[in-house]
mmCIF file of C-alpha atoms in Angstrom:
data_model
loop_
_atom_site.group_PDB
_atom_site.id
_atom_site.type_symbol
_atom_site.label_atom_id
_atom_site.label_comp_id
_atom_site.label_asym_id
_atom_site.label_seq_id
_atom_site.Cartn_x
_atom_site.Cartn_y
_atom_site.Cartn_z
ATOM 1 C CA UNK A 217 -24.979 117.674 -9.190
ATOM 2 C CA UNK A 218 -23.556 117.994 -5.652
ATOM 3 C CA UNK A 219 -24.584 114.392 -4.762
ATOM 4 C CA UNK A 220 -22.850 113.162 -7.897
ATOM 5 C CA UNK A 221 -19.530 114.556 -6.639
ATOM 6 C CA UNK A 222 -20.060 113.078 -3.187
ATOM 7 C CA UNK A 223 -20.780 109.657 -4.686
ATOM 8 C CA UNK A 224 -17.757 109.935 -6.981
ATOM 9 C CA UNK A 225 -15.535 110.867 -4.074
ATOM 10 C CA UNK A 226 -16.850 107.910 -2.035
ATOM 11 C CA UNK A 227 -16.293 105.507 -4.913
ATOM 12 C CA UNK A 228 -12.769 106.799 -5.473
ATOM 13 C CA UNK A 229 -12.052 106.393 -1.774
ATOM 14 C CA UNK A 230 -13.370 102.861 -1.763
ATOM 15 C CA UNK A 231 -11.280 101.813 -4.815
ATOM 16 C CA UNK A 232 -8.171 103.108 -3.001
ATOM 17 C CA UNK A 233 -8.925 100.727 -0.089
ATOM 18 C CA UNK A 234 -9.011 97.478 -2.161
ATOM 19 C CA UNK A 235 -6.983 94.422 -1.132
ATOM 20 C CA UNK A 236 -5.017 92.074 -3.365
ATOM 21 C CA UNK A 237 -4.147 88.411 -2.926
ATOM 22 C CA UNK A 238 -0.345 88.348 -2.970
ATOM 23 C CA UNK A 239 -0.100 84.595 -2.260
ATOM 24 C CA UNK A 240 -1.305 82.186 -3.563
ATOM 25 C CA UNK A 241 -0.791 83.203 -7.165
ATOM 26 C CA UNK A 242 -3.174 82.351 -9.979
ATOM 27 C CA UNK A 243 -3.056 78.606 -10.858
ATOM 28 C CA UNK A 244 -0.664 77.866 -7.993
ATOM 29 C CA UNK A 245 -0.568 74.167 -6.980
ATOM 30 C CA UNK A 246 -1.376 73.511 -3.346
ATOM 31 C CA UNK A 247 -1.368 69.972 -1.893
ATOM 32 C CA UNK A 248 -4.457 68.785 -0.012
ATOM 33 C CA UNK A 249 -3.698 68.427 3.691
ATOM 34 C CA UNK A 250 -0.892 70.994 3.614
ATOM 35 C CA UNK A 251 -0.334 74.204 5.520
ATOM 36 C CA UNK A 252 0.490 77.211 3.402
ATOM 37 C CA UNK A 253 0.896 80.940 3.730
ATOM 38 C CA UNK A 254 -1.677 83.397 2.419
ATOM 39 C CA UNK A 255 -0.552 86.958 1.905
ATOM 40 C CA UNK A 256 -3.287 89.656 1.742
ATOM 41 C CA UNK A 257 -1.947 93.022 0.569
ATOM 42 C CA UNK A 258 -3.590 96.429 1.036
ATOM 43 C CA UNK A 259 -1.697 99.198 -0.733
ATOM 44 C CA UNK A 260 -1.299 102.550 1.018
ATOM 45 C CA UNK A 261 -3.913 105.209 0.477
ATOM 46 C CA UNK A 262 -4.407 108.869 1.359
ATOM 47 C CA UNK A 263 -7.919 108.069 2.502
ATOM 48 C CA UNK A 264 -8.155 106.956 6.126
ATOM 49 C CA UNK A 265 -9.634 103.565 6.839
ATOM 50 C CA UNK A 266 -10.127 101.159 9.738
ATOM 51 C CA UNK A 267 -9.586 97.497 8.914
ATOM 52 C CA UNK A 268 -12.257 95.267 10.435
ATOM 53 C CA UNK A 269 -11.920 91.713 9.242
ATOM 54 C CA UNK A 270 -11.359 89.198 6.428
ATOM 55 C CA UNK A 271 -12.609 85.742 5.610
ATOM 56 C CA UNK A 272 -10.537 83.316 3.537
ATOM 57 C CA UNK A 273 -12.418 80.513 1.780
ATOM 58 C CA UNK A 274 -11.756 77.742 -0.732
ATOM 59 C CA UNK A 275 -14.510 76.302 -2.965
ATOM 60 C CA UNK A 276 -14.012 73.303 -5.192
ATOM 61 C CA UNK A 277 -14.978 73.982 -8.795
ATOM 62 C CA UNK A 278 -15.559 70.259 -9.510
ATOM 63 C CA UNK A 279 -19.223 70.560 -8.643
ATOM 64 C CA UNK A 280 -19.860 73.186 -11.387
ATOM 65 C CA UNK A 281 -20.407 72.488 -15.113
ATOM 66 C CA UNK A 282 -17.206 71.166 -16.688
ATOM 67 C CA UNK A 283 -15.361 71.532 -13.339
ATOM 68 C CA UNK A 284 -14.791 75.163 -14.268
ATOM 69 C CA UNK A 285 -14.534 78.032 -11.799
ATOM 70 C CA UNK A 286 -15.934 80.411 -14.491
ATOM 71 C CA UNK A 287 -19.536 79.818 -13.423
ATOM 72 C CA UNK A 288 -18.780 80.388 -9.723
ATOM 73 C CA UNK A 289 -19.585 83.798 -8.214
ATOM 74 C CA UNK A 290 -17.009 84.113 -5.386
ATOM 75 C CA UNK A 291 -19.097 86.807 -3.654
ATOM 76 C CA UNK A 292 -21.923 84.237 -3.194
ATOM 77 C CA UNK A 293 -19.901 81.092 -2.233
ATOM 78 C CA UNK A 294 -16.878 81.157 0.001
ATOM 79 C CA UNK A 295 -16.736 77.334 0.348
ATOM 80 C CA UNK A 296 -14.630 75.897 3.179
ATOM 81 C CA UNK A 297 -13.636 78.715 5.528
ATOM 82 C CA UNK A 298 -9.860 78.571 6.130
ATOM 83 C CA UNK A 299 -9.704 81.804 8.252
ATOM 84 C CA UNK A 300 -12.199 84.375 9.577
ATOM 85 C CA UNK A 301 -11.041 87.121 11.875
ATOM 86 C CA UNK A 302 -9.116 90.357 12.261
ATOM 87 C CA UNK A 303 -7.104 91.870 9.468
ATOM 88 C CA UNK A 304 -4.245 94.290 10.388
ATOM 89 C CA UNK A 305 -1.863 94.800 7.446
ATOM 90 C CA UNK A 306 1.572 96.139 8.336
ATOM 91 C CA UNK A 307 4.317 97.724 6.319
ATOM 92 C CA UNK A 308 7.476 95.588 6.286
ATOM 93 C CA UNK A 309 11.084 96.345 5.381
ATOM 94 C CA UNK A 310 10.590 94.831 1.927
ATOM 95 C CA UNK A 311 9.292 96.389 -1.268
ATOM 96 C CA UNK A 312 5.822 94.935 -0.594
ATOM 97 C CA UNK A 313 2.788 97.007 0.219
ATOM 98 C CA UNK A 314 1.321 96.767 3.722
ATOM 99 C CA UNK A 315 0.193 93.145 4.102
ATOM 100 C CA UNK A 316 -0.604 90.397 6.578
ATOM 101 C CA UNK A 317 0.281 86.719 6.278
ATOM 102 C CA UNK A 318 -1.993 83.918 7.490
ATOM 103 C CA UNK A 319 -1.109 80.223 7.762
ATOM 104 C CA UNK A 320 -4.054 78.081 6.728
ATOM 105 C CA UNK A 321 -4.586 74.336 6.205
ATOM 106 C CA UNK A 322 -6.209 72.744 3.213
ATOM 107 C CA UNK A 323 -8.370 69.868 4.419
ATOM 108 C CA UNK A 324 -7.015 66.361 3.607
ATOM 109 C CA UNK A 325 -10.197 65.371 1.892
ATOM 110 C CA UNK A 326 -10.555 68.528 -0.229
ATOM 111 C CA UNK A 327 -11.348 67.543 -3.864
ATOM 112 C CA UNK A 328 -8.402 67.729 -6.278
ATOM 113 C CA UNK A 329 -8.577 70.078 -9.256
ATOM 114 C CA UNK A 330 -9.491 73.711 -9.749
ATOM 115 C CA UNK A 331 -10.662 75.641 -6.686
ATOM 116 C CA UNK A 332 -11.750 79.227 -6.165
ATOM 117 C CA UNK A 333 -9.558 80.788 -3.479
ATOM 118 C CA UNK A 334 -11.485 83.876 -2.115
ATOM 119 C CA UNK A 335 -10.728 86.639 0.352
ATOM 120 C CA UNK A 336 -13.637 88.769 1.568
ATOM 121 C CA UNK A 337 -12.647 92.051 3.153
ATOM 122 C CA UNK A 338 -14.569 94.479 5.375
ATOM 123 C CA UNK A 339 -13.366 97.944 6.432
ATOM 124 C CA UNK A 340 -14.623 101.329 7.443
ATOM 125 C CA UNK A 341 -13.517 104.109 5.063
ATOM 126 C CA UNK A 342 -13.283 107.877 5.394
ATOM 127 C CA UNK A 343 -14.176 110.357 8.091
ATOM 128 C CA UNK A 344 -17.864 109.320 8.083
ATOM 129 C CA UNK A 345 -17.047 106.456 8.007
ATOM 130 C CA UNK A 346 -18.863 104.310 5.494
ATOM 131 C CA UNK A 347 -18.826 100.496 5.331
ATOM 132 C CA UNK A 348 -16.753 98.992 2.525
ATOM 133 C CA UNK A 349 -17.017 95.295 1.537
ATOM 134 C CA UNK A 350 -15.207 93.546 -1.302
ATOM 135 C CA UNK A 351 -14.341 90.062 -2.466
ATOM 136 C CA UNK A 352 -11.147 89.120 -4.379
ATOM 137 C CA UNK A 353 -10.412 85.691 -5.727
ATOM 138 C CA UNK A 354 -8.011 83.584 -7.744
ATOM 139 C CA UNK A 355 -8.097 80.079 -9.073
ATOM 140 C CA UNK A 356 -5.735 77.542 -7.551
ATOM 141 C CA UNK A 357 -5.023 73.875 -8.256
ATOM 142 C CA UNK A 358 -5.494 71.410 -5.373
ATOM 143 C CA UNK A 359 -3.222 68.389 -5.909
#
């Protein structure tokens, strides 16, 4: 019974550390060859954590059945890596949660159509600490 409570506490702590993709929004149109800003949010939490890194990737859905992103598992395929490195979200003077912006470039020859935009996040959570890894994604339109 004691181990159940420990596992439940760890799971709750991990859920409090989740990121969110602020920009781009779902179904946002992004021109191939363009630079654009990516906003990765990480809401405040009472549980301590140390941010380690993120990777931002873009995978064309045109190579999947019907050109649909539905059959793509973003935790298994990041596609073209647009950024990989440190993540250090900061609180700003706006109403936004702590976040960090990244300027990335969509390759000129990236296929047009639906694409899975994925952010993979790694952090250390709690006093232990324990490793926490997650993947968030949204579908964008490359035009």
